[in-house]
Short mmCIF file of C-alpha atoms and ligand atoms in Angstrom, two decimals:
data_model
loop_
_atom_site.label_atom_id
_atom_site.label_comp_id
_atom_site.label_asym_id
_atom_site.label_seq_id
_atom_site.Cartn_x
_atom_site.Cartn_y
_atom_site.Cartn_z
CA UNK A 727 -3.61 -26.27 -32.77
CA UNK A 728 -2.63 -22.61 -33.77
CA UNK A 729 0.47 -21.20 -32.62
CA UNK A 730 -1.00 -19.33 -30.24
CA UNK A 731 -2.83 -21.69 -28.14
CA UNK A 732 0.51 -23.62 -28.37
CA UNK A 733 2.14 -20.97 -26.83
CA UNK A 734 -0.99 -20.30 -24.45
CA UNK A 735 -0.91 -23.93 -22.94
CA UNK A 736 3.25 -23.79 -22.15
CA UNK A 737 4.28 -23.74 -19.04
CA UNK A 738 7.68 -21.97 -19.54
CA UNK A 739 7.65 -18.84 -21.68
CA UNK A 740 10.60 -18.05 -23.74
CA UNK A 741 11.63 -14.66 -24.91
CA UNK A 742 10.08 -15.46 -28.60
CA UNK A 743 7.25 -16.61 -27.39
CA UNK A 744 6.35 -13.23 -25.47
CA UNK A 745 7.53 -10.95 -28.74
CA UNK A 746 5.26 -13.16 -30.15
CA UNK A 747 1.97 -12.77 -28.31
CA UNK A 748 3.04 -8.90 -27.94
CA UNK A 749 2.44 -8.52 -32.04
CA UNK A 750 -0.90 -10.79 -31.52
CA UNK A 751 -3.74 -8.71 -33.05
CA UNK A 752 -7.29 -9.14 -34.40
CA UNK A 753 -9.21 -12.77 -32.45
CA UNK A 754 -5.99 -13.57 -32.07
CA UNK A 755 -5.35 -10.67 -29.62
CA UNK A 756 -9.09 -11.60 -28.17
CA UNK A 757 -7.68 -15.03 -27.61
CA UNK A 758 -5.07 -13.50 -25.15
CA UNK A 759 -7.24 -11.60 -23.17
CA UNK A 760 -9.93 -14.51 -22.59
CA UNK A 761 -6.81 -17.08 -21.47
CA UNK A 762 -5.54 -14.35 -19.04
CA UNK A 763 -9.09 -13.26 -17.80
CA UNK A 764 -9.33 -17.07 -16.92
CA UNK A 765 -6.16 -16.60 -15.39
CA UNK A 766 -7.05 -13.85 -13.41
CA UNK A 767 -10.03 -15.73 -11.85
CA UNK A 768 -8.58 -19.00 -10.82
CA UNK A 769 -5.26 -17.36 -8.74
CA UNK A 770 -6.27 -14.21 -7.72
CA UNK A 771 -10.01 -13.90 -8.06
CA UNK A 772 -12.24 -11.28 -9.89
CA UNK A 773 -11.80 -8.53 -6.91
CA UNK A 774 -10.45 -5.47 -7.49
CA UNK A 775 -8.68 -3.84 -4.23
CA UNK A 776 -8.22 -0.04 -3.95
CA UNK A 777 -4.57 1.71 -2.91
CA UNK A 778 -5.70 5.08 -1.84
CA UNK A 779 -2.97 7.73 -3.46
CA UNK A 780 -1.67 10.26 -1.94
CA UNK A 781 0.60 12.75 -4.00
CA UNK A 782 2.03 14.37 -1.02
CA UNK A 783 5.04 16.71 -3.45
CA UNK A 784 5.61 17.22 -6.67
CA UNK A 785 9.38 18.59 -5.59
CA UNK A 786 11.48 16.67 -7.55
CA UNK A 787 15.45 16.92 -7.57
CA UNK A 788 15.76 14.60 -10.37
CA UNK A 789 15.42 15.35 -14.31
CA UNK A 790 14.20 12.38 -16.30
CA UNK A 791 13.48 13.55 -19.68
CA UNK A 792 9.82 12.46 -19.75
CA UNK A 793 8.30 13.24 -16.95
CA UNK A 794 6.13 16.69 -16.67
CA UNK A 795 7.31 17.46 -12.51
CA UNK A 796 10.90 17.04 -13.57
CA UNK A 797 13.12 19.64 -11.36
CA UNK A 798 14.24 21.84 -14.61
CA UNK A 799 10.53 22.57 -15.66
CA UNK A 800 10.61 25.69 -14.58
CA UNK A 801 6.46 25.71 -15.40
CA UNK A 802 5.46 23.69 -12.57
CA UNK A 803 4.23 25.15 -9.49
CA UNK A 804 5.60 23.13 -6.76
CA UNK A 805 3.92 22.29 -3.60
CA UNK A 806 4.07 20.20 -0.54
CA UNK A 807 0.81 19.06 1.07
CA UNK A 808 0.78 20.32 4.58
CA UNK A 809 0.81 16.78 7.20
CA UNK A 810 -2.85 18.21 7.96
CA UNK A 811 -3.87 17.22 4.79
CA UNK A 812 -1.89 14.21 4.35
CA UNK A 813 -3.34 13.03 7.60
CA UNK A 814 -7.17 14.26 6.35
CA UNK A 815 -6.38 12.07 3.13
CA UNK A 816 -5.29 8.91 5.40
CA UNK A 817 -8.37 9.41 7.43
CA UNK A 818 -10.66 9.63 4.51
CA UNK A 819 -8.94 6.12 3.61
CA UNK A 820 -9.33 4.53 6.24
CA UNK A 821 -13.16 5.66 6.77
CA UNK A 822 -13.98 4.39 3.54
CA UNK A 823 -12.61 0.89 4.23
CA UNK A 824 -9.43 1.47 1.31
CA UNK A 825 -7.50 -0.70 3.54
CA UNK A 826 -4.06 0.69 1.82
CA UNK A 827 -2.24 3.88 0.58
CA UNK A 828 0.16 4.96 -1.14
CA UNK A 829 2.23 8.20 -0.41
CA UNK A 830 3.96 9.23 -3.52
CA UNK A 831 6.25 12.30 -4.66
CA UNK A 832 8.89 13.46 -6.42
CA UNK A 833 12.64 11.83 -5.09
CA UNK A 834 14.36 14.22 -2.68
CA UNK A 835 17.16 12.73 -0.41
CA UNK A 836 17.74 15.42 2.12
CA UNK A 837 17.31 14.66 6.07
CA UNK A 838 14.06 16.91 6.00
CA UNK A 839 11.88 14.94 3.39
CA UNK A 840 13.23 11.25 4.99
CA UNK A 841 12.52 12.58 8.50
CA UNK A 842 8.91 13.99 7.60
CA UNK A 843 8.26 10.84 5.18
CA UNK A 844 9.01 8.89 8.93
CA UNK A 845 6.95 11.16 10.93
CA UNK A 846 3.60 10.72 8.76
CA UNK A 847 3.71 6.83 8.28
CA UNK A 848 3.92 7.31 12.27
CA UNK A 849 1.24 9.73 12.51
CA UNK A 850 -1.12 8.01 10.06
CA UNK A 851 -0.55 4.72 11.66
CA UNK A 852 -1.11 6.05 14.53
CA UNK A 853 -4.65 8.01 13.93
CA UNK A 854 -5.98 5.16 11.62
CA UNK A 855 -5.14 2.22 14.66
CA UNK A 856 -3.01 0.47 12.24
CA UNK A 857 -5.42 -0.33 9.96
CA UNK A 858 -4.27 0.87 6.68
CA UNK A 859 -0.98 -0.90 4.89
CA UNK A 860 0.78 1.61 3.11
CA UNK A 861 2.84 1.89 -0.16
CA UNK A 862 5.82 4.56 -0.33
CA UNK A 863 6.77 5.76 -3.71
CA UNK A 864 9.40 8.21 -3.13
CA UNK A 865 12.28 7.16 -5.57
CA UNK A 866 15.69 5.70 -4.89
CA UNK A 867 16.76 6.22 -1.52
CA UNK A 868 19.87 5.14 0.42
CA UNK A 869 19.47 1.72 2.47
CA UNK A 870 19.49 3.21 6.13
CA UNK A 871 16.33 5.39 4.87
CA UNK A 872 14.65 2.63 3.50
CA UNK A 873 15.11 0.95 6.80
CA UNK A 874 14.29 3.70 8.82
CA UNK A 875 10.85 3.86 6.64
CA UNK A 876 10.24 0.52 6.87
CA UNK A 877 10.72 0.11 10.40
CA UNK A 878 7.99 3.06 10.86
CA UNK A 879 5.60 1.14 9.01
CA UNK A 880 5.76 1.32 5.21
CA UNK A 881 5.51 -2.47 4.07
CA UNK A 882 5.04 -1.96 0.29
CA UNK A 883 7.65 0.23 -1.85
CA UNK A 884 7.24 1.54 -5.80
CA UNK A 885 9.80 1.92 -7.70
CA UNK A 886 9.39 1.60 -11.73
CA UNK A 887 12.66 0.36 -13.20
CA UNK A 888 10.82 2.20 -16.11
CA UNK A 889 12.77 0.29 -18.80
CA UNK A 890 14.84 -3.25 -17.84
CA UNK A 891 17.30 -2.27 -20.93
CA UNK A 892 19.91 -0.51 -19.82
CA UNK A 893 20.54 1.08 -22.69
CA UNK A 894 17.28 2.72 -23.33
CA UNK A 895 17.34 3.37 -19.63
CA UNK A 896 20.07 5.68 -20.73
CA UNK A 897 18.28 7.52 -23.48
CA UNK A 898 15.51 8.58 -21.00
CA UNK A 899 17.80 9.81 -18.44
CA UNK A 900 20.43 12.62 -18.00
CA UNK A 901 23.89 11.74 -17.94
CA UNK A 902 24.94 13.22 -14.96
CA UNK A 903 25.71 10.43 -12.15
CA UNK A 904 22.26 11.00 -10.83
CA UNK A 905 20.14 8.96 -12.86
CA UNK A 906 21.66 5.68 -13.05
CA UNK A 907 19.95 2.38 -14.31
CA UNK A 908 22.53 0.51 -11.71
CA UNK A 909 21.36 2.04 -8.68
CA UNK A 910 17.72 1.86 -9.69
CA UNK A 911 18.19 -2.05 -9.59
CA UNK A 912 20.41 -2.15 -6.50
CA UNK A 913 17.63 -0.09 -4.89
CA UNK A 914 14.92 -2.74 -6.03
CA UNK A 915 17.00 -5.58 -4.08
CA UNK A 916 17.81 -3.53 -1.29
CA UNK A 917 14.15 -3.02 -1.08
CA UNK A 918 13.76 -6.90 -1.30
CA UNK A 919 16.62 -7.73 1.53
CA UNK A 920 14.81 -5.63 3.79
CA UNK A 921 11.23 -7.10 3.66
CA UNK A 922 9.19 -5.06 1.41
CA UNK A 923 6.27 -5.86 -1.01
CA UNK A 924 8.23 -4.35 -4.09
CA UNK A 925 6.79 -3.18 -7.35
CA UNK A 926 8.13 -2.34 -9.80
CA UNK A 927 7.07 -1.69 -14.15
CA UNK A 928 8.19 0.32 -17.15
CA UNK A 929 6.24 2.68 -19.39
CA UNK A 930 5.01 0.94 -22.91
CA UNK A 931 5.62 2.87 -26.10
CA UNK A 932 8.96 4.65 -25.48
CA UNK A 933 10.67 6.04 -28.13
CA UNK A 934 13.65 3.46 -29.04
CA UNK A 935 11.43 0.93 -27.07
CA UNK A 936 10.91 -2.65 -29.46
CA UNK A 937 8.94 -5.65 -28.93
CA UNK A 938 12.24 -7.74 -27.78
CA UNK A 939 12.58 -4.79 -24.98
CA UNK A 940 8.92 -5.22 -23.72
CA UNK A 941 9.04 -8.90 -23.93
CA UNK A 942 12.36 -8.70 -21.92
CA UNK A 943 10.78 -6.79 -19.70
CA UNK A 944 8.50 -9.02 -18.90
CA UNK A 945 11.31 -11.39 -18.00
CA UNK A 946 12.67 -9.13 -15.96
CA UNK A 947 9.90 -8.92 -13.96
CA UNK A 948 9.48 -12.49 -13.63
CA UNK A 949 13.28 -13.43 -13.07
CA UNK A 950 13.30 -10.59 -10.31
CA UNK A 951 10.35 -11.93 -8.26
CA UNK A 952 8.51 -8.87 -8.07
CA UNK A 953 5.78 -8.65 -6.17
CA UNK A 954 3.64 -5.85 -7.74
CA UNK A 955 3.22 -3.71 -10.85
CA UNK A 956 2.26 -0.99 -12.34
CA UNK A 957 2.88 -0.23 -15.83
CA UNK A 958 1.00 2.12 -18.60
CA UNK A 959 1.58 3.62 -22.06
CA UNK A 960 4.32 6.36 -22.26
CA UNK A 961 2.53 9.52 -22.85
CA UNK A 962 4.38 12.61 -23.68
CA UNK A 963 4.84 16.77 -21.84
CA UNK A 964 5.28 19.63 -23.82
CA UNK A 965 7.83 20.81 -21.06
CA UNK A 966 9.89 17.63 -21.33
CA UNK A 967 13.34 17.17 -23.70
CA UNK A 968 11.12 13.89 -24.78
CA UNK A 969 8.93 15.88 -26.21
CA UNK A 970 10.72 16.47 -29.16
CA UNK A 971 10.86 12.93 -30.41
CA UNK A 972 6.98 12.81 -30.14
CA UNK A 973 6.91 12.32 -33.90
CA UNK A 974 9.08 8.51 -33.74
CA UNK A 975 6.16 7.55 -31.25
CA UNK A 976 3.49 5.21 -31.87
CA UNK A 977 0.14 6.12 -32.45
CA UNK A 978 -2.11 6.37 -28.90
CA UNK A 979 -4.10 3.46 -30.06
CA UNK A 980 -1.11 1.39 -30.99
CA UNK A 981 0.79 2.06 -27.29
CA UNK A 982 -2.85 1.31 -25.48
CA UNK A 983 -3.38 -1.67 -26.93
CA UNK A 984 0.30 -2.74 -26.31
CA UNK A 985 -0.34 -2.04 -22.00
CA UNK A 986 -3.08 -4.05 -22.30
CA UNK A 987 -0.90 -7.04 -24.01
CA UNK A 988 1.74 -6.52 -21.42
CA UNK A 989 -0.67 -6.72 -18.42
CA UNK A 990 -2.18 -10.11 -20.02
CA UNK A 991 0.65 -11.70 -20.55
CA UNK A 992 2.48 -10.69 -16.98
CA UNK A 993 -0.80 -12.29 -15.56
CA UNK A 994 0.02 -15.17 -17.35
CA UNK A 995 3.27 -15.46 -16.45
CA UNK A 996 3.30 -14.33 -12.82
CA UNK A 997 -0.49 -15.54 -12.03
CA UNK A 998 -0.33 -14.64 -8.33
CA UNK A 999 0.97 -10.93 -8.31
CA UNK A 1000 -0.61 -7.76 -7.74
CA UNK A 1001 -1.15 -5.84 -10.74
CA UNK A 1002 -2.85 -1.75 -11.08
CA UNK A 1003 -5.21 -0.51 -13.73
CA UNK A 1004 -2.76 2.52 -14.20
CA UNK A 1005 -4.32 6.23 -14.38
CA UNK A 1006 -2.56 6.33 -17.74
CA UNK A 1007 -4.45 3.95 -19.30
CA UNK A 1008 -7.61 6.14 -18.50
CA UNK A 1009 -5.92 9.36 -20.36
CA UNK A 1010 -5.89 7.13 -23.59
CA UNK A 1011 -9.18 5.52 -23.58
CA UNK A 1012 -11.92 6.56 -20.90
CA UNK A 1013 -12.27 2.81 -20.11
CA UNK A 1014 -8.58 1.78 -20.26
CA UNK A 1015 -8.54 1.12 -16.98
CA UNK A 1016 -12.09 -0.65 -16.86
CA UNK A 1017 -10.88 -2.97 -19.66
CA UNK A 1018 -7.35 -3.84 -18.01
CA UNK A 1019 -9.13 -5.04 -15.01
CA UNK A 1020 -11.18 -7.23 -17.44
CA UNK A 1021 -8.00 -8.90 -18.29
CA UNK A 1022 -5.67 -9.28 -15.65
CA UNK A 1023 -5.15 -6.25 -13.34
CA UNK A 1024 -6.41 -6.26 -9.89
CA UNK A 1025 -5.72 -3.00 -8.30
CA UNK A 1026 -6.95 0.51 -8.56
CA UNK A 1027 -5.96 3.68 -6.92
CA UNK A 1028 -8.19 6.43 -6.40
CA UNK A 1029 -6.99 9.74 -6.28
CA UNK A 1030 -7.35 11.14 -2.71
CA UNK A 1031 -5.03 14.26 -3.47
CA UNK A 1032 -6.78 16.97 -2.24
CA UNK A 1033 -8.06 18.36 -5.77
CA UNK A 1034 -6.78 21.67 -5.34
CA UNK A 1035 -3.13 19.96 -5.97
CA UNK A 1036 -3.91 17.93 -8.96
CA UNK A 1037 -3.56 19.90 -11.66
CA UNK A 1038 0.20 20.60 -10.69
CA UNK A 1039 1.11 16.50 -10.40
CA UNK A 1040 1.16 16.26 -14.08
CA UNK A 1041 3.42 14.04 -15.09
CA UNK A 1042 2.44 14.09 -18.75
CA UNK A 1043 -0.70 16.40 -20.69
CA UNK A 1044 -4.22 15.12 -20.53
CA UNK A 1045 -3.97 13.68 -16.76
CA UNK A 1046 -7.47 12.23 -15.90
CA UNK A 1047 -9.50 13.62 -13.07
CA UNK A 1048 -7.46 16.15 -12.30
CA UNK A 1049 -11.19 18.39 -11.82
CA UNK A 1050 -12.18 16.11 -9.09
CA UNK A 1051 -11.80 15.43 -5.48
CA UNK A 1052 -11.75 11.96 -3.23
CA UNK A 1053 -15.36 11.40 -3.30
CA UNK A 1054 -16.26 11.37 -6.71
CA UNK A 1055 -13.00 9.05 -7.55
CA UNK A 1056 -14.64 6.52 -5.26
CA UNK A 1057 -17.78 6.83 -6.84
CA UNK A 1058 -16.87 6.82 -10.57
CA UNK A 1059 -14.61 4.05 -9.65
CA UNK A 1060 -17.34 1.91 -7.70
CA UNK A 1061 -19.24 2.30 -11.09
CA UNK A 1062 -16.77 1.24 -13.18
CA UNK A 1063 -15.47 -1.72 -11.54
CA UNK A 1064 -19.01 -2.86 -11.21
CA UNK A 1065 -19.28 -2.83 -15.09
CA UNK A 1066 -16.39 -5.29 -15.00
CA UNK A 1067 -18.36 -7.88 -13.52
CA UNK A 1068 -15.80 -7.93 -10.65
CA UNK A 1069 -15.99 -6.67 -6.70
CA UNK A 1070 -14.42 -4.03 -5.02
CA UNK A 1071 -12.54 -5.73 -2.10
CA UNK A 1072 -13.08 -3.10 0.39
CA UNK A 1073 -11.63 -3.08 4.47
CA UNK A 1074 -8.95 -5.72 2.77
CA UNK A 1075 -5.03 -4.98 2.61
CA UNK A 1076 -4.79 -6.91 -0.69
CA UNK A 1077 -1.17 -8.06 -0.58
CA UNK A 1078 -0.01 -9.98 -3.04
CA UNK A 1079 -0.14 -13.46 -2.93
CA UNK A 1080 3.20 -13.90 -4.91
CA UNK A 1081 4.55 -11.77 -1.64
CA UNK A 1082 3.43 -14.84 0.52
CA UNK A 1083 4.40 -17.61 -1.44
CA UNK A 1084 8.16 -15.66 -2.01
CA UNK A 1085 8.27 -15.44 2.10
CA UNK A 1086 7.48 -18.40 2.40
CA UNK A 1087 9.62 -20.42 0.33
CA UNK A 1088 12.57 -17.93 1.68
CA UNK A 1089 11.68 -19.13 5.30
CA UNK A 1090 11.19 -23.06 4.48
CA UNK A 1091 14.79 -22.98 2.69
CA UNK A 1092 16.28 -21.40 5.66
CA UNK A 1093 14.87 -23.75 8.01
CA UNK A 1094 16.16 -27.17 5.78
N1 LIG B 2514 9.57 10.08 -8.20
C1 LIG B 2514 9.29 8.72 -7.97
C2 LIG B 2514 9.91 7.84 -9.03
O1 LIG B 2514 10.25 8.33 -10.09
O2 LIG B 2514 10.04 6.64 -8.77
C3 LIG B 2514 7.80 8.42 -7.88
C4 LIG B 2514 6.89 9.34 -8.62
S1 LIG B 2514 7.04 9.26 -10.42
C5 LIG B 2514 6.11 10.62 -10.91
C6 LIG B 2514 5.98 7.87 -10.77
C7 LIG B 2514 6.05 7.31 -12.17
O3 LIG B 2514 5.47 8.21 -13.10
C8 LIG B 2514 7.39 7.04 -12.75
O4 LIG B 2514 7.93 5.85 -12.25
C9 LIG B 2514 7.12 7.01 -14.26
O5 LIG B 2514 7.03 5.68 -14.74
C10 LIG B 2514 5.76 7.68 -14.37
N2 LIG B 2514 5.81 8.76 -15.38
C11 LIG B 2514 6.51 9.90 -15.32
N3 LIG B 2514 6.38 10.61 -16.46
C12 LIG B 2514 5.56 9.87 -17.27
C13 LIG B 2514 5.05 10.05 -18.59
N4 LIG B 2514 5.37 11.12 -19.31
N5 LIG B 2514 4.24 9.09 -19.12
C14 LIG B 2514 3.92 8.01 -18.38
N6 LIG B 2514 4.37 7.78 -17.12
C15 LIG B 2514 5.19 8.69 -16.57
FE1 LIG B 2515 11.21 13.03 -10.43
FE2 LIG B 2515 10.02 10.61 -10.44
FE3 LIG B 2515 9.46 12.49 -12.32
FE4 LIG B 2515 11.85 11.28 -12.36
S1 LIG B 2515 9.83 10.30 -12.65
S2 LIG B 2515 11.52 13.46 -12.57
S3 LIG B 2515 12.23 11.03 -10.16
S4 LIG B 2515 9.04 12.60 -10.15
#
């Protein structure tokens, strides 16, 4: 037996052995992706289920140093969607049978944005007769607004730890108190105390970033039960500080084929969890996200932005479909999950089994 399919047919991982299917390549790369396509089918099925986005504000207070919305790019042209649109989006959701959203913007913690964020998971519950579960992704918060947004109907929360290494945490973030790796995690369990779905994930092909980090990552995400992710290559902004060390990255290629690695082997690992075919995979390699669905991801989420907005959400240069508007994401998408032999799961929530199963097992140990 090869060292791969030794590794393959383990039931416990260790660190080596994920550094070690991370620097797979050639049929031995192929034999990844067919173990965790096999994966995919037996726990979670070959349907795809879509998360309808919403990128509400691009008003960001914070200043990590790759990301194009960043409050000190003074290039950006910031907007807020009015609640009339939001509310338009959430309808257009819900009367395509999306089953879930996501509301996502740039992290502001002033009694405004946490009242408003309240006031439209109200509203949209409200006009869509509860039929839509939606995701927040609005950055670290304090615990009494995560409660307060929980209790007014947000059951799924995003938060990206973006790297689990503290200390290339700190090379992607400003020194200043505000962007602390500490908080980010103590936000992800306050997040799990309270009840939420949480997802989390980290951007592939950081500067600094090595195989031991990613495969660590991947531990991390295992050892912190997480219910969801969403993780995609690193790509750079000329209006970034990170911009600047765009010569120490890898090559496109290189960090795309890396994402898809990651997602296999998380599917592996954590064979029950929700996992997204991330837009960034698409600005790579027009089928990136086609081909991570082949392989182990199982959600998708279609733009529903008004377009007009798009082209100011850009979070790093070639964005896809920033030209287009809700209906022609859900018909390019419908097209190209049908190439992937697998079915678009519409009028379903879609959460994640591992969600269930973590409940669960939290309820029965109470109970003994
Ligand atoms: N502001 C919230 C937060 O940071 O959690 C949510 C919105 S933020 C734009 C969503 C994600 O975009 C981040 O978690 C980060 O991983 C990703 N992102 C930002 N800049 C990026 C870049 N240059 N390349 C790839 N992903 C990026
Ligand atoms: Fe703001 Fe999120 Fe971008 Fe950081 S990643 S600057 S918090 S929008």
């Amino acid at each position: 037996m090869t060292e791969v399919n030794k590794i393959l047919t383990k039931e416990n991982f260790s660190n080596e052995d994920l550094e070690f299917l991370l620097g797979l390549q050639g049929s031995e790369k192929t034999l990844l992706f067919e173990h965790s396509a096999k994966i995919k089918e037996k726990y979670v099925g070959n349907r795809v289920y879509f998360r309808g986005l919403i990128e509400f504000s691009n008003i960001c207070s914070k200043n990590c140093l790759y990301c194009g919305i960043r409050h000190d790019n003074q290039f950006v042209n910031r907007y807020r969607l009015t609640d009339a649109e939001v509310l338009s989006a959430a309808r257009f959701a819900d009367e395509n049978n999306y089953g879930s959203l996501v509301l996502q913007s740039g992290e502001l913690e002033t009694g405004s944005f946490i009242k408003r964020v309240e006031k439209l998971l109200l509203e949209i519950h409200k006009i869509t007769g509860n039929r839509l579960r939606i995701t927040l992704s609005c950055g670290e918060q304090e615990k009494d607004t995560y409660r307060r947004w929980f209790d007014s109907g947000a059951h799924r929360y995003l938060l990206r730890i973006e790297a689990s290494d503290q200390e290339l945490y700190e090379k992607l973030h400003p020194y200043d108190g505000r962007h602390m790796f500490q908080r980010r995690r103590n936000c992800l369990n306050t997040l799990q105390e309270i009840g939420y779905q949480v997802g989390t994930g980290v951007m592939i092909g950081l500067p600094f970033q090595t195989l031991k980090n990613m495969a660590n990552d991947l531990m991390f995400l295992k050892e912190f039960e997480i219910d969801m992710v969403g993780m995609g290559p690193y790509l750079v902004h000329k209006n970034t500080p990170m911009f600047a060390l765009r010569d120490k990255l890898l090559p496109l290629e290189d960090r795309l084929q890396l994402s898809f690695k990651m997602i296999a082997i998380l599917r592996i690992l954590m064979k029950d969890v929700n996992i997204a075919a991330t837009t960034a995979l698409q600005a790579i390699d027009q089928l990136g996200r086609e081909k991570a669905i082949k392989i182990g991801a199982n959600v998708i989420m279609p733009n529903i932005t008004p377009g007009k907005y798009r082209d100011d959400y850009l979070l790093y240069q070639n964005k896809p479909c920033t030209d287009e508007n809700a209906d022609d994401c859900k018909t390019c998408l419908e097209v190209r999950v049908a190439l992937t032999d697998n079915e678009i799961a519409y009028g379903e929530w879609g959460d994640s089994e591992h969600f269930r199963s973590r409940i669960k097992s939290a309820t029965d140990s109470r109970v003994k």
